[in-house]
PDB file of C-alpha atoms in Angstrom:
ATOM      1  CA  UNK Q  26     137.109  75.680 118.555  1.00 63.00           C
ATOM      2  CA  UNK Q  27     134.027  73.491 118.896  1.00 82.00           C
ATOM      3  CA  UNK Q  28     133.200  75.122 122.239  1.00 85.00           C
ATOM      4  CA  UNK Q  29     133.128  78.520 120.548  1.00 82.00           C
ATOM      5  CA  UNK Q  30     130.924  77.188 117.743  1.00 82.00           C
ATOM      6  CA  UNK Q  31     128.551  75.559 120.203  1.00 86.00           C
ATOM      7  CA  UNK Q  32     128.412  78.778 122.219  1.00 86.00           C
ATOM      8  CA  UNK Q  33     127.687  80.817 119.091  1.00 82.00           C
ATOM      9  CA  UNK Q  34     124.950  78.396 117.995  1.00 85.00           C
ATOM     10  CA  UNK Q  35     123.445  78.430 121.484  1.00 89.00           C
ATOM     11  CA  UNK Q  36     123.576  82.236 121.598  1.00 85.00           C
ATOM     12  CA  UNK Q  37     122.020  82.579 118.134  1.00 82.00           C
ATOM     13  CA  UNK Q  38     119.275  80.094 119.046  1.00 88.00           C
ATOM     14  CA  UNK Q  39     118.580  82.013 122.240  1.00 89.00           C
ATOM     15  CA  UNK Q  40     118.481  85.295 120.300  1.00 81.00           C
ATOM     16  CA  UNK Q  41     116.081  83.779 117.769  1.00 83.00           C
ATOM     17  CA  UNK Q  42     113.847  82.553 120.609  1.00 88.00           C
ATOM     18  CA  UNK Q  43     113.838  85.993 122.271  1.00 83.00           C
ATOM     19  CA  UNK Q  44     113.013  87.713 118.968  1.00 79.00           C
ATOM     20  CA  UNK Q  45     110.218  85.206 118.271  1.00 86.00           C
ATOM     21  CA  UNK Q  46     108.706  85.702 121.730  1.00 84.00           C
ATOM     22  CA  UNK Q  47     109.019  89.482 121.347  1.00 75.00           C
ATOM     23  CA  UNK Q  48     107.262  89.405 117.967  1.00 75.00           C
ATOM     24  CA  UNK Q  49     104.500  87.182 119.344  1.00 83.00           C
ATOM     25  CA  UNK Q  50     104.092  89.485 122.360  1.00 77.00           C
ATOM     26  CA  UNK Q  51     103.763  92.419 119.982  1.00 75.00           C
ATOM     27  CA  UNK Q  52     101.355  90.794 117.496  1.00 84.00           C
ATOM     28  CA  UNK Q  53      99.091  88.544 119.610  1.00 88.00           C
ATOM     29  CA  UNK Q  54      97.504  91.275 121.798  1.00 87.00           C
ATOM     30  CA  UNK Q  55      96.481  93.201 118.676  1.00 85.00           C
ATOM     31  CA  UNK Q  56      94.866  90.065 117.263  1.00 90.00           C
ATOM     32  CA  UNK Q  57      92.919  89.721 120.528  1.00 90.00           C
ATOM     33  CA  UNK Q  58      91.620  93.299 120.266  1.00 89.00           C
ATOM     34  CA  UNK Q  59      93.991  94.978 122.740  1.00 92.00           C
ATOM     35  CA  UNK Q  60      95.777  98.273 122.285  1.00 90.00           C
ATOM     36  CA  UNK Q  61      99.188  98.652 123.937  1.00 88.00           C
ATOM     37  CA  UNK Q  62     100.702 101.707 125.549  1.00 88.00           C
ATOM     38  CA  UNK Q  63     104.043 102.107 127.301  1.00 90.00           C
ATOM     39  CA  UNK Q  64     103.646 104.119 130.498  1.00 92.00           C
ATOM     40  CA  UNK Q  65     106.367 106.776 130.401  1.00 89.00           C
ATOM     41  CA  UNK Q  66     105.347 108.924 133.374  1.00 90.00           C
ATOM     42  CA  UNK Q  67     104.991 108.336 137.079  1.00 93.00           C
ATOM     43  CA  UNK Q  68     101.475 109.674 137.637  1.00 95.00           C
ATOM     44  CA  UNK Q  69     100.010 106.178 138.071  1.00 96.00           C
ATOM     45  CA  UNK Q  70     102.836 104.813 140.247  1.00 94.00           C
ATOM     46  CA  UNK Q  71     101.532 102.206 142.624  1.00 93.00           C
ATOM     47  CA  UNK Q  72      98.882 101.009 140.170  1.00 93.00           C
ATOM     48  CA  UNK Q  73     100.727 101.093 136.861  1.00 95.00           C
ATOM     49  CA  UNK Q  74     104.404 101.950 137.296  1.00 94.00           C
ATOM     50  CA  UNK Q  75     106.582 103.808 134.816  1.00 91.00           C
ATOM     51  CA  UNK Q  76     107.976 101.390 132.237  1.00 90.00           C
ATOM     52  CA  UNK Q  77     104.921  99.119 132.305  1.00 92.00           C
ATOM     53  CA  UNK Q  78     102.955  98.158 129.227  1.00 91.00           C
ATOM     54  CA  UNK Q  79      99.230  98.812 129.622  1.00 93.00           C
ATOM     55  CA  UNK Q  80      96.910  96.556 127.623  1.00 93.00           C
ATOM     56  CA  UNK Q  81      93.606  98.217 126.877  1.00 95.00           C
ATOM     57  CA  UNK Q  82      90.385  97.040 125.301  1.00 95.00           C
ATOM     58  CA  UNK Q  83      87.902  99.409 123.671  1.00 93.00           C
ATOM     59  CA  UNK Q  84      84.474  99.718 125.279  1.00 95.00           C
ATOM     60  CA  UNK Q  85      81.544 101.964 124.349  1.00 95.00           C
ATOM     61  CA  UNK Q  86      81.927 105.402 125.963  1.00 92.00           C
ATOM     62  CA  UNK Q  87      78.461 104.982 127.518  1.00 91.00           C
ATOM     63  CA  UNK Q  88      79.821 101.987 129.505  1.00 94.00           C
ATOM     64  CA  UNK Q  89      82.679 103.911 131.168  1.00 96.00           C
ATOM     65  CA  UNK Q  90      82.402 104.073 134.953  1.00 97.00           C
ATOM     66  CA  UNK Q  91      84.187 105.936 137.728  1.00 97.00           C
ATOM     67  CA  UNK Q  92      87.327 103.966 138.539  1.00 97.00           C
ATOM     68  CA  UNK Q  93      88.155 102.961 134.947  1.00 97.00           C
ATOM     69  CA  UNK Q  94      91.709 103.764 133.853  1.00 97.00           C
ATOM     70  CA  UNK Q  95      91.821 105.207 130.343  1.00 97.00           C
ATOM     71  CA  UNK Q  96      94.463 106.516 127.966  1.00 94.00           C
ATOM     72  CA  UNK Q  97      93.431 109.693 126.166  1.00 94.00           C
ATOM     73  CA  UNK Q  98      94.735 112.931 124.699  1.00 93.00           C
ATOM     74  CA  UNK Q  99      93.857 115.852 126.998  1.00 95.00           C
ATOM     75  CA  UNK Q 100      92.041 118.883 125.545  1.00 93.00           C
ATOM     76  CA  UNK Q 101      94.209 121.174 123.391  1.00 92.00           C
ATOM     77  CA  UNK Q 102      93.955 124.070 125.862  1.00 92.00           C
ATOM     78  CA  UNK Q 103      95.407 121.870 128.659  1.00 92.00           C
ATOM     79  CA  UNK Q 104      98.960 122.376 127.420  1.00 92.00           C
ATOM     80  CA  UNK Q 105      99.544 118.593 127.456  1.00 93.00           C
ATOM     81  CA  UNK Q 106     100.347 117.234 124.006  1.00 92.00           C
ATOM     82  CA  UNK Q 107     100.988 113.574 124.871  1.00 92.00           C
ATOM     83  CA  UNK Q 108      98.663 110.729 125.767  1.00 93.00           C
ATOM     84  CA  UNK Q 109      97.742 110.449 129.452  1.00 95.00           C
ATOM     85  CA  UNK Q 110      96.756 107.283 131.303  1.00 96.00           C
ATOM     86  CA  UNK Q 111      94.660 108.284 134.333  1.00 97.00           C
ATOM     87  CA  UNK Q 112      91.717 107.038 136.385  1.00 97.00           C
ATOM     88  CA  UNK Q 113      88.218 108.473 135.877  1.00 97.00           C
ATOM     89  CA  UNK Q 114      87.167 110.166 139.136  1.00 98.00           C
ATOM     90  CA  UNK Q 115      83.844 111.604 137.962  1.00 97.00           C
ATOM     91  CA  UNK Q 116      81.462 111.431 135.026  1.00 95.00           C
ATOM     92  CA  UNK Q 117      78.833 114.117 134.545  1.00 93.00           C
ATOM     93  CA  UNK Q 118      76.277 114.976 131.881  1.00 90.00           C
ATOM     94  CA  UNK Q 119      77.425 117.142 129.009  1.00 85.00           C
ATOM     95  CA  UNK Q 120      75.668 118.900 126.153  1.00 84.00           C
ATOM     96  CA  UNK Q 121      74.092 116.870 123.370  1.00 82.00           C
ATOM     97  CA  UNK Q 122      74.088 113.607 125.326  1.00 81.00           C
ATOM     98  CA  UNK Q 123      77.855 113.546 125.859  1.00 87.00           C
ATOM     99  CA  UNK Q 124      79.553 112.879 129.158  1.00 90.00           C
ATOM    100  CA  UNK Q 125      82.050 115.185 130.865  1.00 94.00           C
ATOM    101  CA  UNK Q 126      84.954 113.262 132.376  1.00 96.00           C
ATOM    102  CA  UNK Q 127      87.387 114.223 135.110  1.00 97.00           C
ATOM    103  CA  UNK Q 128      90.530 112.171 135.729  1.00 98.00           C
ATOM    104  CA  UNK Q 129      93.426 111.922 138.141  1.00 97.00           C
ATOM    105  CA  UNK Q 130      96.675 109.988 138.247  1.00 97.00           C
ATOM    106  CA  UNK Q 131      96.756 107.605 141.227  1.00 97.00           C
ATOM    107  CA  UNK Q 132     100.065 109.070 142.412  1.00 96.00           C
ATOM    108  CA  UNK Q 133      98.998 112.694 141.891  1.00 96.00           C
ATOM    109  CA  UNK Q 134      97.733 114.626 144.925  1.00 96.00           C
ATOM    110  CA  UNK Q 135      95.230 116.639 142.862  1.00 97.00           C
ATOM    111  CA  UNK Q 136      92.818 115.862 140.003  1.00 97.00           C
ATOM    112  CA  UNK Q 137      93.752 116.880 136.481  1.00 97.00           C
ATOM    113  CA  UNK Q 138      93.016 120.604 135.936  1.00 96.00           C
ATOM    114  CA  UNK Q 139      90.801 119.928 132.900  1.00 96.00           C
ATOM    115  CA  UNK Q 140      87.423 118.408 132.115  1.00 95.00           C
ATOM    116  CA  UNK Q 141      86.811 116.781 128.749  1.00 94.00           C
ATOM    117  CA  UNK Q 142      84.408 114.847 126.574  1.00 93.00           C
ATOM    118  CA  UNK Q 143      85.322 111.900 124.394  1.00 89.00           C
ATOM    119  CA  UNK Q 144      84.494 112.414 120.734  1.00 84.00           C
ATOM    120  CA  UNK Q 145      84.537 108.804 119.510  1.00 87.00           C
ATOM    121  CA  UNK Q 146      82.007 106.125 120.308  1.00 89.00           C
ATOM    122  CA  UNK Q 147      84.540 103.852 122.018  1.00 93.00           C
ATOM    123  CA  UNK Q 148      87.364 104.361 124.496  1.00 95.00           C
ATOM    124  CA  UNK Q 149      90.172 101.941 125.421  1.00 93.00           C
ATOM    125  CA  UNK Q 150      90.129 100.964 129.120  1.00 97.00           C
ATOM    126  CA  UNK Q 151      93.173  99.433 130.839  1.00 96.00           C
ATOM    127  CA  UNK Q 152      92.538  95.754 131.560  1.00 95.00           C
ATOM    128  CA  UNK Q 153      96.075  94.542 132.299  1.00 92.00           C
ATOM    129  CA  UNK Q 154      99.517  96.016 132.859  1.00 93.00           C
ATOM    130  CA  UNK Q 155     102.848  94.220 132.663  1.00 89.00           C
ATOM    131  CA  UNK Q 156     105.423  95.885 134.925  1.00 92.00           C
ATOM    132  CA  UNK Q 157     108.820  96.807 133.432  1.00 88.00           C
ATOM    133  CA  UNK Q 158     108.048  95.233 130.031  1.00 84.00           C
ATOM    134  CA  UNK Q 159     107.784  98.653 128.433  1.00 84.00           C
ATOM    135  CA  UNK Q 160     111.213  99.646 129.734  1.00 81.00           C
ATOM    136  CA  UNK Q 161     112.688  97.768 126.781  1.00 78.00           C
ATOM    137  CA  UNK Q 162     110.803 100.025 124.355  1.00 76.00           C
ATOM    138  CA  UNK Q 163     111.691 103.148 126.340  1.00 78.00           C
ATOM    139  CA  UNK Q 164     115.345 102.088 126.307  1.00 78.00           C
ATOM    140  CA  UNK Q 165     115.298 101.284 122.593  1.00 75.00           C
ATOM    141  CA  UNK Q 166     114.145 104.844 121.905  1.00 77.00           C
ATOM    142  CA  UNK Q 167     117.686 105.935 122.854  1.00 82.00           C
ATOM    143  CA  UNK Q 168     119.964 105.524 119.779  1.00 86.00           C
ATOM    144  CA  UNK Q 169     122.991 104.490 121.871  1.00 88.00           C
ATOM    145  CA  UNK Q 170     121.052 101.763 123.667  1.00 84.00           C
ATOM    146  CA  UNK Q 171     119.582 100.620 120.345  1.00 79.00           C
ATOM    147  CA  UNK Q 172     123.106 100.329 118.922  1.00 83.00           C
ATOM    148  CA  UNK Q 173     124.254  98.227 121.869  1.00 84.00           C
ATOM    149  CA  UNK Q 174     121.213  95.960 122.028  1.00 79.00           C
ATOM    150  CA  UNK Q 175     120.529  95.505 118.319  1.00 81.00           C
ATOM    151  CA  UNK Q 176     123.512  96.750 116.338  1.00 85.00           C
ATOM    152  CA  UNK Q 177     126.356  94.895 118.036  1.00 85.00           C
ATOM    153  CA  UNK Q 178     124.674  91.446 118.060  1.00 81.00           C
ATOM    154  CA  UNK Q 179     123.555  91.973 114.449  1.00 86.00           C
ATOM    155  CA  UNK Q 180     127.128  92.891 113.495  1.00 88.00           C
ATOM    156  CA  UNK Q 181     128.498  89.795 115.248  1.00 86.00           C
ATOM    157  CA  UNK Q 182     125.972  87.572 113.475  1.00 88.00           C
ATOM    158  CA  UNK Q 183     126.939  89.167 110.139  1.00 90.00           C
ATOM    159  CA  UNK Q 184     130.640  88.528 110.821  1.00 91.00           C
ATOM    160  CA  UNK Q 185     130.004  84.874 111.689  1.00 88.00           C
ATOM    161  CA  UNK Q 186     127.897  84.474 108.535  1.00 90.00           C
ATOM    162  CA  UNK Q 187     130.647  86.095 106.444  1.00 92.00           C
ATOM    163  CA  UNK Q 188     133.254  83.789 107.978  1.00 90.00           C
ATOM    164  CA  UNK Q 189     131.083  80.751 107.219  1.00 89.00           C
ATOM    165  CA  UNK Q 190     130.578  81.952 103.638  1.00 90.00           C
ATOM    166  CA  UNK Q 191     134.318  82.424 103.079  1.00 90.00           C
ATOM    167  CA  UNK Q 192     134.993  78.979 104.584  1.00 88.00           C
ATOM    168  CA  UNK Q 193     132.386  77.385 102.313  1.00 88.00           C
ATOM    169  CA  UNK Q 194     133.822  79.032  99.185  1.00 89.00           C
ATOM    170  CA  UNK Q 195     137.448  78.137  99.964  1.00 86.00           C
ATOM    171  CA  UNK Q 196     138.663  74.934  98.216  1.00 84.00           C
ATOM    172  CA  UNK Q 197     139.387  72.052 100.589  1.00 79.00           C
ATOM    173  CA  UNK Q 198     142.981  71.704 101.713  1.00 77.00           C
ATOM    174  CA  UNK Q 199     144.815  68.431 101.138  1.00 70.00           C
ATOM    175  CA  UNK Q 200     147.038  67.094 103.886  1.00 66.00           C
ATOM    176  CA  UNK Q 201     150.739  66.549 103.035  1.00 65.00           C
ATOM    177  CA  UNK Q 202     151.635  62.958 102.169  1.00 59.00           C
ATOM    178  CA  UNK Q 203     148.087  61.994 101.263  1.00 55.00           C
ATOM    179  CA  UNK Q 204     146.753  61.758  97.771  1.00 53.00           C
ATOM    180  CA  UNK Q 205     143.171  62.625  96.929  1.00 54.00           C
ATOM    181  CA  UNK Q 206     143.233  60.832  93.594  1.00 53.00           C
ATOM    182  CA  UNK Q 207     144.078  57.309  92.593  1.00 53.00           C
ATOM    183  CA  UNK Q 208     147.115  56.284  90.606  1.00 51.00           C
ATOM    184  CA  UNK Q 209     146.943  54.563  87.238  1.00 51.00           C
ATOM    185  CA  UNK Q 210     148.118  51.271  88.748  1.00 53.00           C
ATOM    186  CA  UNK Q 211     145.269  51.317  91.211  1.00 53.00           C
ATOM    187  CA  UNK Q 212     142.703  51.666  88.432  1.00 55.00           C
ATOM    188  CA  UNK Q 213     143.453  48.296  86.762  1.00 57.00           C
ATOM    189  CA  UNK Q 214     140.602  45.863  86.886  1.00 57.00           C
ATOM    190  CA  UNK Q 215     140.940  42.954  89.197  1.00 56.00           C
ATOM    191  CA  UNK Q 216     141.477  39.505  87.656  1.00 57.00           C
ATOM    192  CA  UNK Q 217     138.435  37.294  87.468  1.00 55.00           C
TER     193      UNK Q 217
END
């Protein structure tokens, strides 16, 4: 029985460590000024593969250069309603001092069919990417995977906690032939 208890303690300690590291990995980049995006498409394969987490830092739009990889929402008339992470292939002058950008995914044979301007003063630029780390988040988006990865271990931990609670509330058992109290004869004071 002690092997099972040791295994359960080891497993719960390992789970706590993994959760702590995961929380730190989620919180620390934000404290350092990074935005995080999970790459869900294959258009940047070879540079930033599907399932990677891209860490981006905001820079002034005026400082963007050809070759920067940015994550942005394409123009409404593009038909694309999700964020896109692509490389800037050209920057040209626009009206009112804006810049017109053209992008392309590294794995795509052709440039994106739209041109666009950025409306805010800053734009996140990819500085680092961690391969496969985003696959966890992509997987957890599936309810069945989430049940397996989070629900089952949480249920097991709850059952162990319930068992420990019931054991703690149960009165101690006395062994046959042993007395827990003392008899009256044993309580007499010793002679001086």
